[in-house]
Coordinates of C-alpha atoms in Angstrom, one line a residue:
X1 CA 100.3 100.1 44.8
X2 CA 99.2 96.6 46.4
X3 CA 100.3 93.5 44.0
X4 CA 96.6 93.0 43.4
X5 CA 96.0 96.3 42.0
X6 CA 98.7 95.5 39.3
X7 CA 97.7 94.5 35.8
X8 CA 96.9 90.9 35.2
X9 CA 99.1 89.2 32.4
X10 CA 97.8 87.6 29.6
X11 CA 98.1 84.4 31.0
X12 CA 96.2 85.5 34.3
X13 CA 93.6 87.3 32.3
X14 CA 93.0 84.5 30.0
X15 CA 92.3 81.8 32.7
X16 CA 89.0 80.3 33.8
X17 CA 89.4 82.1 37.1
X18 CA 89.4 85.2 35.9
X19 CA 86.7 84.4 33.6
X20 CA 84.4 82.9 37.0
X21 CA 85.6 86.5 38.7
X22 CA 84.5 88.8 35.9
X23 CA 81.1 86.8 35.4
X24 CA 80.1 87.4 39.5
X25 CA 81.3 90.9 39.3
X26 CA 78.7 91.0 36.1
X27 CA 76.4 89.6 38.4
X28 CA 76.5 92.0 41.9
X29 CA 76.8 94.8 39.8
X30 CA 73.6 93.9 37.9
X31 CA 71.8 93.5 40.7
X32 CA 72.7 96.8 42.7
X33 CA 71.7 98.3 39.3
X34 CA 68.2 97.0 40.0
X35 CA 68.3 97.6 43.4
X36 CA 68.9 101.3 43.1
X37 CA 66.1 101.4 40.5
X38 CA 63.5 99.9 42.6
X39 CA 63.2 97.0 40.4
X40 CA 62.9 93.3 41.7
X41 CA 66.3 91.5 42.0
X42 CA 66.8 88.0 40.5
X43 CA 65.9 85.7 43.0
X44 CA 62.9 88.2 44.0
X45 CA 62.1 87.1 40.4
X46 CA 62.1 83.6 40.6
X47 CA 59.1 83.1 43.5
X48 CA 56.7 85.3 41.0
X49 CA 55.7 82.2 39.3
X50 CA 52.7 81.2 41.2
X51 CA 53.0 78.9 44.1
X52 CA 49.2 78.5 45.3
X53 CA 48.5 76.5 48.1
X54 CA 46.6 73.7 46.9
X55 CA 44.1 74.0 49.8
X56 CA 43.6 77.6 48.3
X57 CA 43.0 76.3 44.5
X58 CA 40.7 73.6 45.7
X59 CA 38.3 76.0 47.2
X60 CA 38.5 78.2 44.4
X61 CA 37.5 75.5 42.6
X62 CA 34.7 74.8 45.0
X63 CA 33.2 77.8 44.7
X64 CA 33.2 78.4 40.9
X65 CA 31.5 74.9 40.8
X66 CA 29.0 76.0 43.2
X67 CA 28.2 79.0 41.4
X68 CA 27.7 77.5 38.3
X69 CA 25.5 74.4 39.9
X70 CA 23.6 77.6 41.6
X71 CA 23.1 79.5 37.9
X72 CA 20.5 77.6 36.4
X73 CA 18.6 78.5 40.2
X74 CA 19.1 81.5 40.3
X75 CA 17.6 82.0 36.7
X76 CA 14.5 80.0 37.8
X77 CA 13.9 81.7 41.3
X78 CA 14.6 85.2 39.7
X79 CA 11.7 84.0 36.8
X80 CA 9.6 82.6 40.3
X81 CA 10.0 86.4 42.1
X82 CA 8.9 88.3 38.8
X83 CA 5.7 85.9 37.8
X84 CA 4.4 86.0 41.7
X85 CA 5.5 89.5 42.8
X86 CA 5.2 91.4 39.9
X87 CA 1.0 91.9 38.4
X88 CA 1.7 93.3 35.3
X89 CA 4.9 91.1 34.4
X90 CA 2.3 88.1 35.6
X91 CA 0.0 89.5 32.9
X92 CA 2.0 90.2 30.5
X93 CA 2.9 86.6 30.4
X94 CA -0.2 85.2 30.2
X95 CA -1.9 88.0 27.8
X96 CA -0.8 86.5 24.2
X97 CA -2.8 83.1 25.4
X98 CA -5.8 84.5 24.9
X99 CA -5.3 85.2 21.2
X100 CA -3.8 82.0 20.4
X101 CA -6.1 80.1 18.3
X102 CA -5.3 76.5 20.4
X103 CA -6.5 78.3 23.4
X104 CA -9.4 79.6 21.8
X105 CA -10.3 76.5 20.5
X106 CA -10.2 74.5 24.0
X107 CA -11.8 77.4 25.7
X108 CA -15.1 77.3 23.2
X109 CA -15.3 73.3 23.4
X110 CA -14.7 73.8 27.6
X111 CA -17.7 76.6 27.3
X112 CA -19.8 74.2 24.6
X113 CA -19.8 71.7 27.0
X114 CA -21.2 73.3 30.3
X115 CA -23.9 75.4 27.9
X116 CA -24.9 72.0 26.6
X117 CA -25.0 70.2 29.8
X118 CA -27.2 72.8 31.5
X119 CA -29.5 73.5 28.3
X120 CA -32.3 71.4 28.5
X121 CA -33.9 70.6 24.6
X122 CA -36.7 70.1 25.6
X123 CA -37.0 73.3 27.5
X124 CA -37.9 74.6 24.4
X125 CA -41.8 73.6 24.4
X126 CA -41.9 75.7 26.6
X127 CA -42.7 78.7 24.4
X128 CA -44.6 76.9 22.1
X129 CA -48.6 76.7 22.5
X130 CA -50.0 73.9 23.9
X131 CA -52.1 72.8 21.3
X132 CA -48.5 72.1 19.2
X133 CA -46.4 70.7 22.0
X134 CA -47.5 67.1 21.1
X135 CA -46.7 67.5 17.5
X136 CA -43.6 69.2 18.1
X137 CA -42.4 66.7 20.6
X138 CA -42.8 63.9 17.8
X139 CA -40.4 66.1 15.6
X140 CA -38.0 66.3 18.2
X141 CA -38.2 63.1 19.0
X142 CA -37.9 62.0 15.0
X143 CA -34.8 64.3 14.9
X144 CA -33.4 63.1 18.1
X145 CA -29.4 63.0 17.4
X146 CA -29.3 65.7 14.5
X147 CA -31.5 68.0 16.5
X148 CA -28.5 67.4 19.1
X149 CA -25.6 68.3 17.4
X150 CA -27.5 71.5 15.8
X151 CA -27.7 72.7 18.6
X152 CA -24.2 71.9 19.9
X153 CA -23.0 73.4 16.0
X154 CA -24.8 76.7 16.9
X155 CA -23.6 77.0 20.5
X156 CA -19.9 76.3 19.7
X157 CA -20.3 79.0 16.8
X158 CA -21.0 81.6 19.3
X159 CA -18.6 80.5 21.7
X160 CA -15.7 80.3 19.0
X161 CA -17.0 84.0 18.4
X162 CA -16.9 84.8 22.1
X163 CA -13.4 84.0 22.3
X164 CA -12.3 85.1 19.3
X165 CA -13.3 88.6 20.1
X166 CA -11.7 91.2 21.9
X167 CA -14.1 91.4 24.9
X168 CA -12.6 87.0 25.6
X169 CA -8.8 89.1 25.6
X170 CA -10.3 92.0 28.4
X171 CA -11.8 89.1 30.5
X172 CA -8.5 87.0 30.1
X173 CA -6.6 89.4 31.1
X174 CA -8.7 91.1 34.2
X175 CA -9.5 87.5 35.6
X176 CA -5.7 86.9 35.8
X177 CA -5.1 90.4 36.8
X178 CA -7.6 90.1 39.9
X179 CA -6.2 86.3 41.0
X180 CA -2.9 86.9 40.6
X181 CA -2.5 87.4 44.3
X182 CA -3.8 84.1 44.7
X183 CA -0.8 82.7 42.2
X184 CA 1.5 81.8 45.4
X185 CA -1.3 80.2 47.2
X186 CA -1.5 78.0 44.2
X187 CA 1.6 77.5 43.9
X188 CA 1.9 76.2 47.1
X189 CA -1.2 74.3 47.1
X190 CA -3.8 76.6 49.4
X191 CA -6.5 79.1 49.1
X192 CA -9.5 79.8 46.6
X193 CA -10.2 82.2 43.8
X194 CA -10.2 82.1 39.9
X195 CA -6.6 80.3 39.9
X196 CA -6.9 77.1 42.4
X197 CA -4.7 74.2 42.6
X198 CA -6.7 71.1 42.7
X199 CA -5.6 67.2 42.2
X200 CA -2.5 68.3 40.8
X201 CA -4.1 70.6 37.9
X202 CA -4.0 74.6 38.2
X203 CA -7.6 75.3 36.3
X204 CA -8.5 78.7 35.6
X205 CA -12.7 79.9 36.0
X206 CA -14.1 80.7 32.4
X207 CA -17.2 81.5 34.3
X208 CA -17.6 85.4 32.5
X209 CA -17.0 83.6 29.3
X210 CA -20.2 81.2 29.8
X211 CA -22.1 84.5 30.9
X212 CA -21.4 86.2 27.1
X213 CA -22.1 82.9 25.0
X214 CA -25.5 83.1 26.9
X215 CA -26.3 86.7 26.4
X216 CA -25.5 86.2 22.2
X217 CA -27.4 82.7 22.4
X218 CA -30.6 84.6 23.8
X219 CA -29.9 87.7 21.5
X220 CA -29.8 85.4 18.4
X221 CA -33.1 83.9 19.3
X222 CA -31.9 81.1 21.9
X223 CA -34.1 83.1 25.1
X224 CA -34.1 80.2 27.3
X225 CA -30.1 80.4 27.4
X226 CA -31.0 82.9 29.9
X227 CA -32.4 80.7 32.1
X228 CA -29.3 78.4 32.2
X229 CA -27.9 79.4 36.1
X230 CA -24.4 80.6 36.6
X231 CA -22.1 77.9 35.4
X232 CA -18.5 77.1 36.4
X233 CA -16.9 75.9 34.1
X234 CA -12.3 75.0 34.7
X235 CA -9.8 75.4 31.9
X236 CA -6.6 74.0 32.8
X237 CA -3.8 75.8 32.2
X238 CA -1.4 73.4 34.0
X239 CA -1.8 69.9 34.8
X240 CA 0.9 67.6 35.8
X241 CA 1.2 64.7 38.3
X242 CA 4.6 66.0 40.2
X243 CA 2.9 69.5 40.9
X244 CA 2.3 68.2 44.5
X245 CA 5.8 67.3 45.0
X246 CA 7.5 70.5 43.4
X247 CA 5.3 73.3 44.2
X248 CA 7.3 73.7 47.6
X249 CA 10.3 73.8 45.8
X250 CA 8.7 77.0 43.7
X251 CA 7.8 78.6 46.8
X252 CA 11.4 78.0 48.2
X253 CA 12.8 79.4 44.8
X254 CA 10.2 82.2 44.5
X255 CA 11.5 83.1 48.4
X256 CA 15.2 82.8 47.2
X257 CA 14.2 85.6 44.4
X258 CA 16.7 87.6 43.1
X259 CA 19.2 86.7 45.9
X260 CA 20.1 83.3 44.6
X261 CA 21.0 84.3 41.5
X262 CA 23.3 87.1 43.2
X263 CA 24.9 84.4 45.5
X264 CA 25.5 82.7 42.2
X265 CA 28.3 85.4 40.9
X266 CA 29.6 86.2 44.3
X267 CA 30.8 82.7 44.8
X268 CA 32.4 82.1 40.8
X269 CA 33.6 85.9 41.8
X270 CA 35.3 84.8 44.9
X271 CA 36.6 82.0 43.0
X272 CA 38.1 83.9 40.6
X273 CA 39.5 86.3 42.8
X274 CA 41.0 82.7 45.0
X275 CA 42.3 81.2 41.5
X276 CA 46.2 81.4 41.0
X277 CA 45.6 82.6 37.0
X278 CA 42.6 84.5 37.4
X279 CA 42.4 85.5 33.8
X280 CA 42.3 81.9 32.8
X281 CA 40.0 81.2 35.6
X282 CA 37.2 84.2 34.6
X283 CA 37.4 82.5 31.2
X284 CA 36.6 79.0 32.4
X285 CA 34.3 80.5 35.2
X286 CA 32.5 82.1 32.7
X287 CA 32.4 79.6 30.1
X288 CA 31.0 76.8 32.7
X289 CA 28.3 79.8 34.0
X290 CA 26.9 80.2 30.9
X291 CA 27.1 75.9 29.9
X292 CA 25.4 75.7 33.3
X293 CA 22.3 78.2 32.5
X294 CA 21.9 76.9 29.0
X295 CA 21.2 73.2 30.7
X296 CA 18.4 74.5 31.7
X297 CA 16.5 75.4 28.6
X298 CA 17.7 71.7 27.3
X299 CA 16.1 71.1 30.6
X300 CA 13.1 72.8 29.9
X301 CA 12.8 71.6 26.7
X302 CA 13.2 67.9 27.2
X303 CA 10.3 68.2 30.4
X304 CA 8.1 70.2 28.1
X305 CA 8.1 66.3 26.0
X306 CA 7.3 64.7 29.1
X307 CA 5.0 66.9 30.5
X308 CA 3.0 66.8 27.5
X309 CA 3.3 62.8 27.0
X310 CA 1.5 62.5 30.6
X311 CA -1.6 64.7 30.2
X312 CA -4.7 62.6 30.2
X313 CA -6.8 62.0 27.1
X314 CA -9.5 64.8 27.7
X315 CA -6.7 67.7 27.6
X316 CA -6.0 69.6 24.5
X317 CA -2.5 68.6 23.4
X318 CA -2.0 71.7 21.6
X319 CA -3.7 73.9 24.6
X320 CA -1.5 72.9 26.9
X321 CA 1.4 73.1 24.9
X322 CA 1.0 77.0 24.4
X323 CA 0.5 77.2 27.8
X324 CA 3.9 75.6 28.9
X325 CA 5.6 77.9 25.9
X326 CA 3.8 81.0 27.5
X327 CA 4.8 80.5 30.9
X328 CA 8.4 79.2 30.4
X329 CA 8.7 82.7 28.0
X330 CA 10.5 84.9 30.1
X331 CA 12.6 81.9 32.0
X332 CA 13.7 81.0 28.5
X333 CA 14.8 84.8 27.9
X334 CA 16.5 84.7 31.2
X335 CA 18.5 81.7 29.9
X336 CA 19.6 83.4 26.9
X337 CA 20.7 86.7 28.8
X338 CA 22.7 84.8 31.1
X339 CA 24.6 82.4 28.1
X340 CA 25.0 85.8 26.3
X341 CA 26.8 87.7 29.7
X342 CA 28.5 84.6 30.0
X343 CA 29.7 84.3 26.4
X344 CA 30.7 88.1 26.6
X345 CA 33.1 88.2 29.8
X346 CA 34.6 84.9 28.8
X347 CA 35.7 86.6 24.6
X348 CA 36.0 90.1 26.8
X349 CA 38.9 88.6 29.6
X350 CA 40.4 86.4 26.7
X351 CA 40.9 89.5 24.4
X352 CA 42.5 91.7 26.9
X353 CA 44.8 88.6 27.9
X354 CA 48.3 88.5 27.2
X355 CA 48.3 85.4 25.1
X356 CA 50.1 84.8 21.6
X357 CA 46.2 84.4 19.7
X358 CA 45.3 87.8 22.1
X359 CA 47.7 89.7 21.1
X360 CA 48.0 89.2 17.5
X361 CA 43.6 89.8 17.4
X362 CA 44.6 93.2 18.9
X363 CA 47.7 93.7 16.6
X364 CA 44.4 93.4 14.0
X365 CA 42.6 95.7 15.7
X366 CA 44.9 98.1 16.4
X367 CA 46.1 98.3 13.0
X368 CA 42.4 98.4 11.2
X369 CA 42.1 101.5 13.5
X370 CA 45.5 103.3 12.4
X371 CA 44.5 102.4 8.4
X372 CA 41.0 104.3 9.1
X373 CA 43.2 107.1 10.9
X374 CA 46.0 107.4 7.8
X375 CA 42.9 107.7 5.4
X376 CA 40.9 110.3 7.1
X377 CA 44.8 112.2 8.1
X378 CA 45.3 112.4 4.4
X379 CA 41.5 113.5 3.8
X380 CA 42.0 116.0 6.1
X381 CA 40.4 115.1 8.9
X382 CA 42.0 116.3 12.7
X383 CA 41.2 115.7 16.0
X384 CA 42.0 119.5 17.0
X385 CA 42.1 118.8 20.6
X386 CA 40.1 116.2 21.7
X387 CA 43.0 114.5 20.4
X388 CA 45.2 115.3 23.1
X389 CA 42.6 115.2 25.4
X390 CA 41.4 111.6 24.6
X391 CA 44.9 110.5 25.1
X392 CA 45.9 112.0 28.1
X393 CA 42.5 109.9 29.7
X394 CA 42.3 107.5 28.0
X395 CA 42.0 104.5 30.9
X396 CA 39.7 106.7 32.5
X397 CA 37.4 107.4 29.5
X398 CA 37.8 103.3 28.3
X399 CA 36.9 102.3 32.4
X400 CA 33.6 104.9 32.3
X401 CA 32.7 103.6 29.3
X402 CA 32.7 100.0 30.6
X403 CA 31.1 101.6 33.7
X404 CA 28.3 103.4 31.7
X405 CA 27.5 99.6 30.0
X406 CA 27.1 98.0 32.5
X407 CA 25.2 100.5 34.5
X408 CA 22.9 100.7 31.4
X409 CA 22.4 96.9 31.4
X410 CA 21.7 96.7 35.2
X411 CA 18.8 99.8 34.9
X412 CA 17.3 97.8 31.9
X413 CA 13.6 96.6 32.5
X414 CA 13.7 93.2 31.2
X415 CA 16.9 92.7 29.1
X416 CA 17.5 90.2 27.0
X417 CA 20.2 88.0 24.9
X418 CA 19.7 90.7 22.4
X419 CA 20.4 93.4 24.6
X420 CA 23.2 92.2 25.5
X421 CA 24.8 91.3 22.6
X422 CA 23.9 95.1 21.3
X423 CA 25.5 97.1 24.5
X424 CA 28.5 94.6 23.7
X425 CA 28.6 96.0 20.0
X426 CA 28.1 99.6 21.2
X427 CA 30.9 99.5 24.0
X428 CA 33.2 98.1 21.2
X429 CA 32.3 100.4 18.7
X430 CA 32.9 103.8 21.6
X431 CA 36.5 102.0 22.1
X432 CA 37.2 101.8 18.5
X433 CA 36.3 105.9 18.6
X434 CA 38.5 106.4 21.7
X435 CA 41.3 104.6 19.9
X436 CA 40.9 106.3 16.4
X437 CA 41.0 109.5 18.2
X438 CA 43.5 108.8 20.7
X439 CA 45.9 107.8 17.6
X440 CA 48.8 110.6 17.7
X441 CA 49.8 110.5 13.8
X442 CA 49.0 108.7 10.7
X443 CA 52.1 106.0 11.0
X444 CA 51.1 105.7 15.2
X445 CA 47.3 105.1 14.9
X446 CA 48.6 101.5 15.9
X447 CA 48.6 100.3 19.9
X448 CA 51.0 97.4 21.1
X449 CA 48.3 97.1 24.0
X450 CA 44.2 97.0 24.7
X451 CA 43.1 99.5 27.2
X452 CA 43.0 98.3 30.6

């Protein structure tokens, strides 16, 4: 047997040599032992540790920036697309104007003043024999301003009544129904019809409106209402100096439709996908997307001030004001959806994390679904086997699940904030099922780990 083979002494096998020889041996022997099980050796290890390119995290960067300076766009041009494309979400806009009572109240004074201008007082004599127009002109002419603002009293009373009715809501709402494919000429400043933009004010005709007030004037004893000619009579619905200057950028926006808003999520996606941590990055992207949106209802909020501030002394204040909140409606529910999806991913991609604060919510989770389990074990309750079943597919039934949400929220008419905070509730409450049932005994209705 070669002298090497031999057994060391206890000096040899005591000295830092042997100790250095032992440790390698250790070493290569740990690492075939990986090697033969397919797992990564040590220094295969050491690269995992991202080394992004920084010219590859600067355009991730890039484009998650761009996408959330795109969000509050894409809300607007998808609210621009709906209001001029669709009729009936166009009407459905404008419909609760014509029962609110600061409309109704602008609309009668608008429809007192062209009655009055085109009824002529003295008109009146007309019916009256000729033997008592001279006496009766001295008592009009004693009267003078009362006689006036009579008259004016009974006008606006049937007016007020016209509006107040539900034959002023049918001819609101058929008027905008029949101009509302002149909308985009008005929004870009051309064209005719009910709905025209003109010296920076979109006025809407309240023509059939004058026509009722006349037929109740004459059938409450006022006949020579019906000789007033057809009068034309504009209530403003918007009115603002910079409509000139922006109405090209609504046409561009109302183009853009429901494209810009997709753009929008494909660049924070791509992003995402680019970032090095792309946990941490759907967080953030998410975070900033939804910070983004809800700039613009501040935004919306602070021009509705201004707006308001600049309207000229004969507008109705109050008018105008439920205007602006009527038409901004549905943009304002678009801001809320996309601060709610926002919100959601960002609390959904942070849960299923693997950090410390993660973890332990899970641990919570996980462990409030094995006490429910362990109470309805001893109560009796069993799975039989859906048990098994639920187990054995679990990812698959957890990723359909997801799947089913957001197929549900995608084939949703008009969704809102609250829509989406309640499929968020209802997919959490079918995973809390799938892990109740997927628990294999009372003491295991715990899991270390969220479902993919």
């Amino acid at each position: 047997m070669p002298d090497s083979a031999a057994p060391a002494g206890p000096e040899d096998a005591s000295g830092p040599g042997e100790v250095e020889r032992l440790r390698a041996r250790v070493a290569v022997l740990e690492t075939e032992l990986r090697t033969a099980r397919g797992a990564p050796t040590a220094p295969a290890v050491a690269p995992s540790r991202p080394a992004r390119h920084p010219l590859r995290s600067l355009l991730a960067v890039v484009l998650v920036v761009l996408g959330c300076l795109l969000a509050p766009l894409g809300v607007v041009a998808a609210w621009s697309a709906e209001l001029v494309g669709d009729t009936d979400r166009y009407v459905d806009t404008v419909r609760p104007l014509a029962s609110d009572p600061d409309i109704q109240n602008a609309a009668a004074a608008s429809v007192t003043d062209a009655v009055m201008s085109r009824l002529d007082l003295p008109a009146l004599l007309q019916s009256v024999a000729p033997a008592q127009r001279p006496l009766l002109e001295k008592a009009l002419g004693a009267l003078g301003e009362p006689l006036q603002d009579a008259v004016r009293s009974f006008v606006h009373d049937k007016a007020r009544a016209v509006v107040a009715s539900a034959a002023f809501q049918r001819i609101w709402a058929d008027a905008n129904r029949r101009v509302h494919d002149t909308l985009d000429k008005a929004l870009t400043g051309s064209g005719g019809g009910a709905v025209r933009l003109e010296k920076d004010t979109v006025t809407l005709d309240l023509a059939p409106v004058v026509e009722e007030v006349k037929e109740r004037l004459a059938d409450d004893g006022l006949t020579v209402a019906r000789r007033i000619p057809t009068v034309h009579t504009d209530f403003t619905l918007v009115r603002s100096d910079d409509i000139g200057r922006i109405r090209s950028y609504v046409r561009l926006l109302e183009l853009a439709g429901l494209w810009l808003p997709v753009l929008a999520v494909l660049l924070v996606a791509a992003g995402v996908l680019l970032a090095a941590h792309r946990r941490r990055a759907l967080v953030v992207s998410a975070l900033c997307f939804a910070l983004a949106t809800l700039s613009l209802g501040v935004a919306l909020s602070v021009f509705r001030v201004v707006y308001l501030d600049a309207l000229p002394a004969g507008v109705s204040q109050p008018a105008a004001a439920s205007v602006y909140d009527t038409l901004t409606r549905f943009l304002r529910t678009g801001v809320r959806v996309v601060v709610a999806l926002g919100v959601v991913v960002a609390v959904a991609a942070w849960l299923t994390g693997p950090g410390r604060r993660a973890v332990f919510v899970r641990g919570l989770w996980h462990a409030g679904i094995g006490a429910v389990r362990t109470t309805a074990d001893h109560a009796g309750l069993r799975t039989g086997p859906v048990g098994p079943f639920v187990r054995r597919f679990r990812t698959w039934i957890t990723w359909i699940l997801v799947a089913a949400t957001v197929l549900v929220y995608l084939l949703w008419p008009y969704p809102t904030g609250w829509v989406v905070i309640g499929l968020a509730l209802t997919l959490l409450f079918a995973l809390s099922v799938v892990d109740f049932l997927s628990a294999e005994a009372p003491a295991a209705g715990s899991g270390s780990e969220a479902p993919a």
